[in-house]
PDB file of C-alpha atoms in Angstrom:
ATOM      1  CA  MET A   1      79.673 -40.766  44.850  1.00 40.00           C
ATOM      2  CA  LYS A   2      82.818 -38.667  45.029  1.00 39.00           C
ATOM      3  CA  LYS A   3      81.389 -36.224  42.471  1.00 40.00           C
ATOM      4  CA  LYS A   4      78.349 -35.627  44.668  1.00 41.00           C
ATOM      5  CA  ILE A   5      80.498 -34.928  47.724  1.00 38.00           C
ATOM      6  CA  VAL A   6      82.631 -32.451  45.798  1.00 39.00           C
ATOM      7  CA  ALA A   7      79.546 -30.727  44.464  1.00 41.00           C
ATOM      8  CA  LEU A   8      78.128 -30.366  47.959  1.00 35.00           C
ATOM      9  CA  ALA A   9      81.401 -28.946  49.204  1.00 40.00           C
ATOM     10  CA  LEU A  10      81.476 -26.405  46.417  1.00 35.00           C
ATOM     11  CA  ALA A  11      77.900 -25.389  47.146  1.00 41.00           C
ATOM     12  CA  ALA A  12      78.654 -24.958  50.841  1.00 41.00           C
ATOM     13  CA  SER A  13      81.731 -22.929  50.007  1.00 43.00           C
ATOM     14  CA  CYS A  14      79.712 -20.609  47.760  1.00 38.00           C
ATOM     15  CA  MET A  15      77.052 -20.172  50.393  1.00 40.00           C
ATOM     16  CA  LEU A  16      79.651 -19.256  53.005  1.00 39.00           C
ATOM     17  CA  GLY A  17      81.176 -16.804  50.576  1.00 45.00           C
ATOM     18  CA  VAL A  18      77.842 -15.123  50.000  1.00 41.00           C
ATOM     19  CA  VAL A  19      77.183 -14.879  53.727  1.00 42.00           C
ATOM     20  CA  GLY A  20      80.639 -13.460  54.297  1.00 45.00           C
ATOM     21  CA  CYS A  21      80.216 -10.827  51.617  1.00 43.00           C
ATOM     22  CA  SER A  22      76.803  -9.846  52.959  1.00 47.00           C
ATOM     23  CA  SER A  23      78.181  -9.493  56.483  1.00 48.00           C
ATOM     24  CA  GLU A  24      81.089  -7.369  55.301  1.00 50.00           C
ATOM     25  CA  LYS A  25      78.721  -5.113  53.332  1.00 48.00           C
ATOM     26  CA  LYS A  26      76.437  -4.724  56.359  1.00 48.00           C
ATOM     27  CA  ASN A  27      79.385  -3.780  58.592  1.00 50.00           C
ATOM     28  CA  ALA A  28      80.622  -1.286  56.020  1.00 48.00           C
ATOM     29  CA  ASP A  29      77.153   0.294  55.743  1.00 50.00           C
ATOM     30  CA  THR A  30      76.886   0.551  59.541  1.00 47.00           C
ATOM     31  CA  ALA A  31      80.311   2.219  59.781  1.00 44.00           C
ATOM     32  CA  SER A  32      79.351   4.616  57.004  1.00 45.00           C
ATOM     33  CA  ASN A  33      76.105   5.519  58.788  1.00 45.00           C
ATOM     34  CA  ASN A  34      77.978   6.105  62.062  1.00 42.00           C
ATOM     35  CA  VAL A  35      80.392   8.473  60.346  1.00 38.00           C
ATOM     36  CA  ALA A  36      77.531  10.327  58.674  1.00 39.00           C
ATOM     37  CA  SER A  37      75.689  10.540  62.018  1.00 36.00           C
ATOM     38  CA  SER A  38      78.743  11.917  63.820  1.00 36.00           C
ATOM     39  CA  GLU A  39      79.253  14.503  61.108  1.00 47.00           C
ATOM     40  CA  ALA A  40      75.587  15.632  61.072  1.00 53.00           C
ATOM     41  CA  THR A  41      75.489  18.509  63.611  1.00 72.00           C
ATOM     42  CA  ASP A  42      72.577  20.926  63.954  1.00 92.00           C
ATOM     43  CA  THR A  43      73.454  24.502  63.090  1.00 95.00           C
ATOM     44  CA  TYR A  44      71.377  27.450  64.249  1.00 97.00           C
ATOM     45  CA  VAL A  45      71.184  31.063  63.123  1.00 97.00           C
ATOM     46  CA  VAL A  46      71.936  33.765  65.697  1.00 98.00           C
ATOM     47  CA  THR A  47      70.672  37.188  64.596  1.00 98.00           C
ATOM     48  CA  TYR A  48      72.029  40.368  66.192  1.00 98.00           C
ATOM     49  CA  LEU A  49      69.713  43.389  66.070  1.00 97.00           C
ATOM     50  CA  ASP A  50      69.718  46.940  67.400  1.00 96.00           C
ATOM     51  CA  GLN A  51      66.886  48.302  69.558  1.00 95.00           C
ATOM     52  CA  ASP A  52      64.980  49.359  66.417  1.00 95.00           C
ATOM     53  CA  GLY A  53      65.050  45.823  65.021  1.00 95.00           C
ATOM     54  CA  GLN A  54      67.694  46.513  62.366  1.00 95.00           C
ATOM     55  CA  VAL A  55      69.834  43.442  61.684  1.00 97.00           C
ATOM     56  CA  LEU A  56      73.479  44.146  62.459  1.00 96.00           C
ATOM     57  CA  ALA A  57      74.939  40.666  61.931  1.00 97.00           C
ATOM     58  CA  THR A  58      74.070  36.973  61.616  1.00 97.00           C
ATOM     59  CA  GLU A  59      76.151  33.998  62.679  1.00 97.00           C
ATOM     60  CA  ASN A  60      75.744  30.251  62.062  1.00 97.00           C
ATOM     61  CA  VAL A  61      76.437  28.505  65.368  1.00 97.00           C
ATOM     62  CA  GLU A  62      76.670  24.762  65.971  1.00 96.00           C
ATOM     63  CA  ALA A  63      74.342  23.346  68.605  1.00 94.00           C
ATOM     64  CA  GLY A  64      75.951  23.458  72.032  1.00 94.00           C
ATOM     65  CA  GLN A  65      78.344  26.264  71.130  1.00 96.00           C
ATOM     66  CA  VAL A  66      77.984  29.809  72.460  1.00 97.00           C
ATOM     67  CA  ALA A  67      77.011  32.871  70.445  1.00 97.00           C
ATOM     68  CA  PRO A  68      80.141  34.807  69.452  1.00 97.00           C
ATOM     69  CA  ASP A  69      80.937  38.409  70.293  1.00 96.00           C
ATOM     70  CA  VAL A  70      80.460  40.265  67.006  1.00 96.00           C
ATOM     71  CA  ASN A  71      81.733  43.634  68.311  1.00 93.00           C
ATOM     72  CA  PRO A  72      78.651  45.531  67.107  1.00 95.00           C
ATOM     73  CA  SER A  73      78.924  49.221  66.362  1.00 93.00           C
ATOM     74  CA  LYS A  74      76.635  52.076  65.434  1.00 92.00           C
ATOM     75  CA  ASP A  75      77.824  55.517  64.352  1.00 92.00           C
ATOM     76  CA  GLY A  76      77.549  58.048  67.156  1.00 92.00           C
ATOM     77  CA  TYR A  77      76.563  55.463  69.774  1.00 95.00           C
ATOM     78  CA  GLU A  78      78.245  53.545  72.581  1.00 96.00           C
ATOM     79  CA  PHE A  79      77.691  49.782  72.708  1.00 97.00           C
ATOM     80  CA  MET A  80      76.298  48.772  76.124  1.00 97.00           C
ATOM     81  CA  GLY A  81      75.886  45.001  75.881  1.00 97.00           C
ATOM     82  CA  TYR A  82      73.733  42.123  74.631  1.00 98.00           C
ATOM     83  CA  TYR A  83      70.098  41.864  75.723  1.00 97.00           C
ATOM     84  CA  VAL A  84      67.121  39.500  75.405  1.00 96.00           C
ATOM     85  CA  ASN A  85      64.674  42.158  74.168  1.00 96.00           C
ATOM     86  CA  PRO A  86      64.728  45.550  72.396  1.00 96.00           C
ATOM     87  CA  GLU A  87      63.936  47.332  75.671  1.00 94.00           C
ATOM     88  CA  CYS A  88      67.287  46.047  76.993  1.00 96.00           C
ATOM     89  CA  GLY A  89      65.588  45.041  80.230  1.00 90.00           C
ATOM     90  CA  ARG A  90      67.743  41.965  80.821  1.00 92.00           C
ATOM     91  CA  GLU A  91      71.176  41.024  79.558  1.00 95.00           C
ATOM     92  CA  THR A  92      71.625  37.874  77.477  1.00 96.00           C
ATOM     93  CA  ASP A  93      73.747  35.131  79.014  1.00 96.00           C
ATOM     94  CA  MET A  94      76.469  34.901  76.366  1.00 96.00           C
ATOM     95  CA  THR A  95      77.950  31.823  78.083  1.00 97.00           C
ATOM     96  CA  ALA A  96      74.798  29.732  77.548  1.00 97.00           C
ATOM     97  CA  PRO A  97      74.942  27.157  74.710  1.00 96.00           C
ATOM     98  CA  VAL A  98      72.805  27.846  71.645  1.00 96.00           C
ATOM     99  CA  VAL A  99      69.948  25.333  71.326  1.00 95.00           C
ATOM    100  CA  GLY A 100      67.924  26.909  68.535  1.00 96.00           C
ATOM    101  CA  ASP A 101      67.631  29.935  66.270  1.00 97.00           C
ATOM    102  CA  LYS A 102      68.116  32.980  68.473  1.00 97.00           C
ATOM    103  CA  LYS A 103      67.749  36.773  68.451  1.00 97.00           C
ATOM    104  CA  ILE A 104      70.138  38.936  70.442  1.00 98.00           C
ATOM    105  CA  TYR A 105      69.532  42.659  70.866  1.00 98.00           C
ATOM    106  CA  CYS A 106      72.505  45.006  71.002  1.00 97.00           C
ATOM    107  CA  GLY A 107      72.075  47.931  73.360  1.00 97.00           C
ATOM    108  CA  PHE A 108      73.390  51.346  72.286  1.00 97.00           C
ATOM    109  CA  THR A 109      73.230  54.793  73.835  1.00 97.00           C
ATOM    110  CA  LYS A 110      74.347  58.281  72.833  1.00 96.00           C
ATOM    111  CA  ALA A 111      76.717  60.336  74.942  1.00 94.00           C
ATOM    112  CA  GLN A 112      74.890  63.092  76.793  1.00 96.00           C
ATOM    113  CA  LYS A 113      75.919  65.185  79.775  1.00 96.00           C
ATOM    114  CA  ASP A 114      73.760  64.657  82.831  1.00 97.00           C
ATOM    115  CA  GLU A 115      72.833  67.988  84.400  1.00 96.00           C
ATOM    116  CA  ARG A 116      71.000  66.424  87.332  1.00 97.00           C
ATOM    117  CA  LYS A 117      72.193  66.294  90.911  1.00 97.00           C
ATOM    118  CA  PHE A 118      71.637  63.079  92.862  1.00 98.00           C
ATOM    119  CA  TYR A 119      71.133  62.589  96.588  1.00 98.00           C
ATOM    120  CA  ILE A 120      70.936  59.659  98.997  1.00 98.00           C
ATOM    121  CA  VAL A 121      67.642  59.388 100.883  1.00 97.00           C
ATOM    122  CA  GLY A 122      66.508  56.794 103.360  1.00 97.00           C
ATOM    123  CA  SER A 123      66.125  55.915 107.011  1.00 97.00           C
ATOM    124  CA  GLY A 124      67.654  53.678 109.625  1.00 97.00           C
ATOM    125  CA  LYS A 125      70.238  53.670 112.413  1.00 97.00           C
ATOM    126  CA  SER A 126      73.139  55.305 110.560  1.00 98.00           C
ATOM    127  CA  GLU A 127      73.690  59.016 111.154  1.00 97.00           C
ATOM    128  CA  ILE A 128      73.177  60.166 107.572  1.00 97.00           C
ATOM    129  CA  LEU A 129      69.956  58.236 107.019  1.00 97.00           C
ATOM    130  CA  THR A 130      68.580  59.148 110.420  1.00 97.00           C
ATOM    131  CA  LYS A 131      68.984  62.784 109.365  1.00 97.00           C
ATOM    132  CA  SER A 132      67.514  62.113 105.943  1.00 97.00           C
ATOM    133  CA  ASN A 133      64.366  60.358 107.144  1.00 96.00           C
ATOM    134  CA  TRP A 134      63.349  59.807 103.501  1.00 95.00           C
ATOM    135  CA  GLY A 135      64.081  63.371 102.447  1.00 93.00           C
ATOM    136  CA  GLU A 136      62.600  65.174 105.423  1.00 94.00           C
ATOM    137  CA  THR A 137      65.998  66.874 105.583  1.00 95.00           C
ATOM    138  CA  PHE A 138      67.314  67.496 102.089  1.00 95.00           C
ATOM    139  CA  ASP A 139      70.489  69.448 101.346  1.00 95.00           C
ATOM    140  CA  ASP A 140      74.045  69.045 100.055  1.00 96.00           C
ATOM    141  CA  THR A 141      74.900  66.855 103.056  1.00 95.00           C
ATOM    142  CA  PHE A 142      73.257  64.032 101.110  1.00 97.00           C
ATOM    143  CA  ALA A 143      74.511  64.977  97.630  1.00 98.00           C
ATOM    144  CA  LEU A 144      76.634  62.688  95.477  1.00 98.00           C
ATOM    145  CA  THR A 145      79.764  64.241  93.923  1.00 98.00           C
ATOM    146  CA  LYS A 146      79.903  64.309  90.130  1.00 98.00           C
ATOM    147  CA  ASP A 147      83.237  63.666  88.443  1.00 97.00           C
ATOM    148  CA  GLU A 148      83.411  66.592  86.020  1.00 95.00           C
ATOM    149  CA  SER A 149      86.731  65.397  84.600  1.00 94.00           C
ATOM    150  CA  SER A 150      85.179  62.254  83.143  1.00 94.00           C
ATOM    151  CA  GLU A 151      83.411  62.029  79.801  1.00 92.00           C
ATOM    152  CA  LYS A 152      80.890  59.776  81.493  1.00 95.00           C
ATOM    153  CA  ASN A 153      78.325  60.795  84.097  1.00 98.00           C
ATOM    154  CA  ILE A 154      79.837  59.386  87.288  1.00 98.00           C
ATOM    155  CA  TYR A 155      78.542  60.275  90.750  1.00 98.00           C
ATOM    156  CA  THR A 156      80.055  59.036  94.030  1.00 98.00           C
ATOM    157  CA  ILE A 157      79.325  59.194  97.738  1.00 98.00           C
ATOM    158  CA  THR A 158      81.025  57.584 100.748  1.00 98.00           C
ATOM    159  CA  VAL A 159      78.812  56.850 103.743  1.00 98.00           C
ATOM    160  CA  GLU A 160      78.683  54.837 106.967  1.00 98.00           C
ATOM    161  CA  LEU A 161      75.657  52.548 106.945  1.00 98.00           C
ATOM    162  CA  SER A 162      74.127  50.205 109.497  1.00 98.00           C
ATOM    163  CA  ALA A 163      72.491  46.827 108.997  1.00 98.00           C
ATOM    164  CA  GLY A 164      68.764  47.385 108.563  1.00 97.00           C
ATOM    165  CA  ASP A 165      69.140  50.787 106.854  1.00 98.00           C
ATOM    166  CA  GLU A 166      67.143  51.371 103.669  1.00 97.00           C
ATOM    167  CA  PHE A 167      67.978  53.912 100.978  1.00 98.00           C
ATOM    168  CA  GLN A 168      67.806  55.025  97.361  1.00 97.00           C
ATOM    169  CA  PHE A 169      69.344  57.698  95.160  1.00 98.00           C
ATOM    170  CA  VAL A 170      67.036  60.421  93.799  1.00 98.00           C
ATOM    171  CA  ALA A 171      67.374  63.670  91.848  1.00 97.00           C
ATOM    172  CA  ASP A 172      65.284  65.886  94.106  1.00 94.00           C
ATOM    173  CA  VAL A 173      63.110  66.067  97.196  1.00 92.00           C
ATOM    174  CA  ASN A 174      60.123  64.881  95.143  1.00 92.00           C
ATOM    175  CA  TRP A 175      61.866  61.553  94.517  1.00 92.00           C
ATOM    176  CA  ALA A 176      62.371  62.160  90.805  1.00 96.00           C
ATOM    177  CA  ASP A 177      64.619  59.746  88.867  1.00 97.00           C
ATOM    178  CA  GLN A 178      64.712  57.064  91.548  1.00 97.00           C
ATOM    179  CA  ARG A 179      67.665  54.686  91.386  1.00 98.00           C
ATOM    180  CA  GLY A 180      67.076  51.768  93.745  1.00 97.00           C
ATOM    181  CA  PHE A 181      67.879  48.084  94.154  1.00 97.00           C
ATOM    182  CA  GLY A 182      67.341  47.179  90.504  1.00 96.00           C
ATOM    183  CA  TYR A 183      70.294  49.343  89.465  1.00 98.00           C
ATOM    184  CA  LEU A 184      72.843  47.510  91.645  1.00 98.00           C
ATOM    185  CA  LYS A 185      75.346  45.648  89.475  1.00 96.00           C
ATOM    186  CA  ASP A 186      75.789  43.155  92.301  1.00 96.00           C
ATOM    187  CA  ASN A 187      74.562  42.717  95.847  1.00 97.00           C
ATOM    188  CA  LYS A 188      77.216  40.232  96.972  1.00 97.00           C
ATOM    189  CA  LEU A 189      80.948  40.227  97.692  1.00 96.00           C
ATOM    190  CA  ASP A 190      82.857  36.932  97.853  1.00 95.00           C
ATOM    191  CA  GLY A 191      79.547  35.108  98.110  1.00 95.00           C
ATOM    192  CA  GLU A 192      78.310  37.161 101.063  1.00 97.00           C
ATOM    193  CA  VAL A 193      75.117  39.207 100.709  1.00 98.00           C
ATOM    194  CA  TYR A 194      75.612  42.893 101.537  1.00 98.00           C
ATOM    195  CA  PHE A 195      72.327  44.251 100.183  1.00 98.00           C
ATOM    196  CA  LYS A 196      68.810  42.953  99.663  1.00 97.00           C
ATOM    197  CA  LYS A 197      65.693  44.254  97.980  1.00 96.00           C
ATOM    198  CA  ALA A 198      63.543  45.779 100.684  1.00 94.00           C
ATOM    199  CA  ALA A 199      59.836  45.123 100.828  1.00 80.00           C
ATOM    200  CA  GLY A 200      58.327  47.984  98.855  1.00 65.00           C
ATOM    201  CA  LEU A 201      55.000  49.752  98.930  1.00 62.00           C
ATOM    202  CA  GLY A 202      52.421  48.600  96.408  1.00 61.00           C
ATOM    203  CA  ASP A 203      53.687  47.288  93.087  1.00 71.00           C
ATOM    204  CA  ALA A 204      56.860  49.368  92.829  1.00 78.00           C
ATOM    205  CA  PRO A 205      59.227  47.934  90.182  1.00 89.00           C
ATOM    206  CA  VAL A 206      62.550  46.497  91.349  1.00 93.00           C
ATOM    207  CA  GLU A 207      64.389  49.541  89.956  1.00 93.00           C
ATOM    208  CA  LYS A 208      62.542  51.749  92.449  1.00 93.00           C
ATOM    209  CA  SER A 209      62.679  49.341  95.380  1.00 95.00           C
ATOM    210  CA  ASN A 210      64.663  50.381  98.441  1.00 96.00           C
ATOM    211  CA  ILE A 211      68.131  48.958  99.017  1.00 98.00           C
ATOM    212  CA  LEU A 212      68.256  47.145 102.367  1.00 98.00           C
ATOM    213  CA  VAL A 213      71.678  47.045 104.081  1.00 98.00           C
ATOM    214  CA  GLU A 214      72.678  43.626 105.408  1.00 98.00           C
ATOM    215  CA  LYS A 215      76.200  44.439 106.637  1.00 97.00           C
ATOM    216  CA  SER A 216      77.218  47.532 108.610  1.00 98.00           C
ATOM    217  CA  GLY A 217      80.277  49.501 107.512  1.00 97.00           C
ATOM    218  CA  LYS A 218      81.651  52.254 105.319  1.00 98.00           C
ATOM    219  CA  TYR A 219      80.717  52.126 101.650  1.00 98.00           C
ATOM    220  CA  GLN A 220      81.578  54.077  98.534  1.00 98.00           C
ATOM    221  CA  PHE A 221      78.803  54.091  95.946  1.00 98.00           C
ATOM    222  CA  THR A 222      79.243  54.977  92.277  1.00 98.00           C
ATOM    223  CA  LEU A 223      76.197  55.870  90.215  1.00 98.00           C
ATOM    224  CA  THR A 224      76.772  55.981  86.448  1.00 98.00           C
ATOM    225  CA  THR A 225      74.017  57.472  84.293  1.00 98.00           C
ATOM    226  CA  TYR A 226      73.188  57.543  80.577  1.00 98.00           C
ATOM    227  CA  PRO A 227      70.441  60.193  80.289  1.00 98.00           C
ATOM    228  CA  ALA A 228      70.083  59.854  76.504  1.00 97.00           C
ATOM    229  CA  SER A 229      68.479  56.465  77.160  1.00 97.00           C
ATOM    230  CA  ASP A 230      66.044  57.539  79.882  1.00 97.00           C
ATOM    231  CA  VAL A 231      62.544  56.157  79.324  1.00 96.00           C
ATOM    232  CA  TYR A 232      59.199  57.218  80.794  1.00 97.00           C
ATOM    233  CA  ASP A 233      56.264  55.092  81.843  1.00 95.00           C
ATOM    234  CA  THR A 234      53.627  57.123  80.025  1.00 96.00           C
ATOM    235  CA  GLU A 235      51.177  54.219  80.313  1.00 94.00           C
ATOM    236  CA  ASN A 236      51.043  54.573  84.091  1.00 92.00           C
ATOM    237  CA  GLU A 237      47.610  55.754  85.171  1.00 93.00           C
ATOM    238  CA  TYR A 238      49.196  58.441  87.353  1.00 92.00           C
ATOM    239  CA  TYR A 239      51.551  59.773  84.684  1.00 95.00           C
ATOM    240  CA  GLU A 240      51.647  63.553  84.273  1.00 95.00           C
ATOM    241  CA  GLU A 241      53.930  65.388  81.883  1.00 95.00           C
ATOM    242  CA  ALA A 242      54.754  67.937  84.584  1.00 95.00           C
ATOM    243  CA  LYS A 243      55.909  65.123  86.884  1.00 95.00           C
ATOM    244  CA  LYS A 244      57.394  62.846  84.261  1.00 96.00           C
ATOM    245  CA  GLU A 245      60.704  62.461  86.126  1.00 96.00           C
ATOM    246  CA  ASN A 246      58.821  60.494  88.763  1.00 95.00           C
ATOM    247  CA  PHE A 247      58.101  57.930  86.038  1.00 96.00           C
ATOM    248  CA  ASN A 248      61.677  57.839  84.751  1.00 96.00           C
ATOM    249  CA  SER A 249      63.873  54.746  84.411  1.00 97.00           C
ATOM    250  CA  ASN A 250      66.937  53.726  82.423  1.00 97.00           C
ATOM    251  CA  PRO A 251      68.122  50.344  81.095  1.00 97.00           C
ATOM    252  CA  PHE A 252      71.822  51.198  81.360  1.00 98.00           C
ATOM    253  CA  ASP A 253      72.271  53.198  84.595  1.00 98.00           C
ATOM    254  CA  THR A 254      74.210  51.300  87.265  1.00 98.00           C
ATOM    255  CA  ILE A 255      75.072  51.479  90.948  1.00 98.00           C
ATOM    256  CA  GLU A 256      78.415  49.961  91.936  1.00 98.00           C
ATOM    257  CA  TRP A 257      79.880  49.866  95.434  1.00 98.00           C
ATOM    258  CA  THR A 258      83.039  49.227  97.396  1.00 98.00           C
ATOM    259  CA  TYR A 259      83.034  47.986 100.971  1.00 98.00           C
ATOM    260  CA  ILE A 260      85.756  49.979 102.731  1.00 96.00           C
ATOM    261  CA  GLN A 261      85.516  48.510 106.235  1.00 83.00           C
TER     262      GLN A 261
END
């Protein structure tokens, strides 16, 4: 009888040992899988191209990280920024996390002197725009001053404007080379809106939409141009070679402003 009891005890002991070993192995496998899972991170390819589609650089970026600044360069060109398409119509948000393979277009332009003269035209309550009446009066009173000492094409004008005024910058009385709301680098200051896009006529693009003044005061405007990158809407049904400057736009031109008082 004692032999049977001992045998049963040994059997139970072995069974417990087997269960224990199995449990330890299962826990070890689970821990190993967790480590492997934590180490498995998706990596995406970010491709940097110029406007002609030439690959300038590629970077492997972990999911959730941002695309790095690769300091792109091109002989004889100035780097203008990162864009979502080759037309450089909209800048890429370089602070957004990468969630898949991505193409980023690098905008470049050549240095070229701008021989044009720009003027402010518009209408409203302010003295200068009342006189302008959308170019009805058109002379050097409305001309922007070009900084001839700078290597860049920088034009400035300081004007008193009233809330409700609307205006644009143009190269001549025929409204060539319009630079409107779409060229503003910003329309707010400290969270307050100073300018809005005015309701335009027809289907005018935002670049040619009037700038509507929301806050009266004295402003200094700075227009910076890059004429080597001017483009022309030759597909427009009204396009004429003789009037091509009326169909002109530029992906890099900007209007900046300072509110003086």
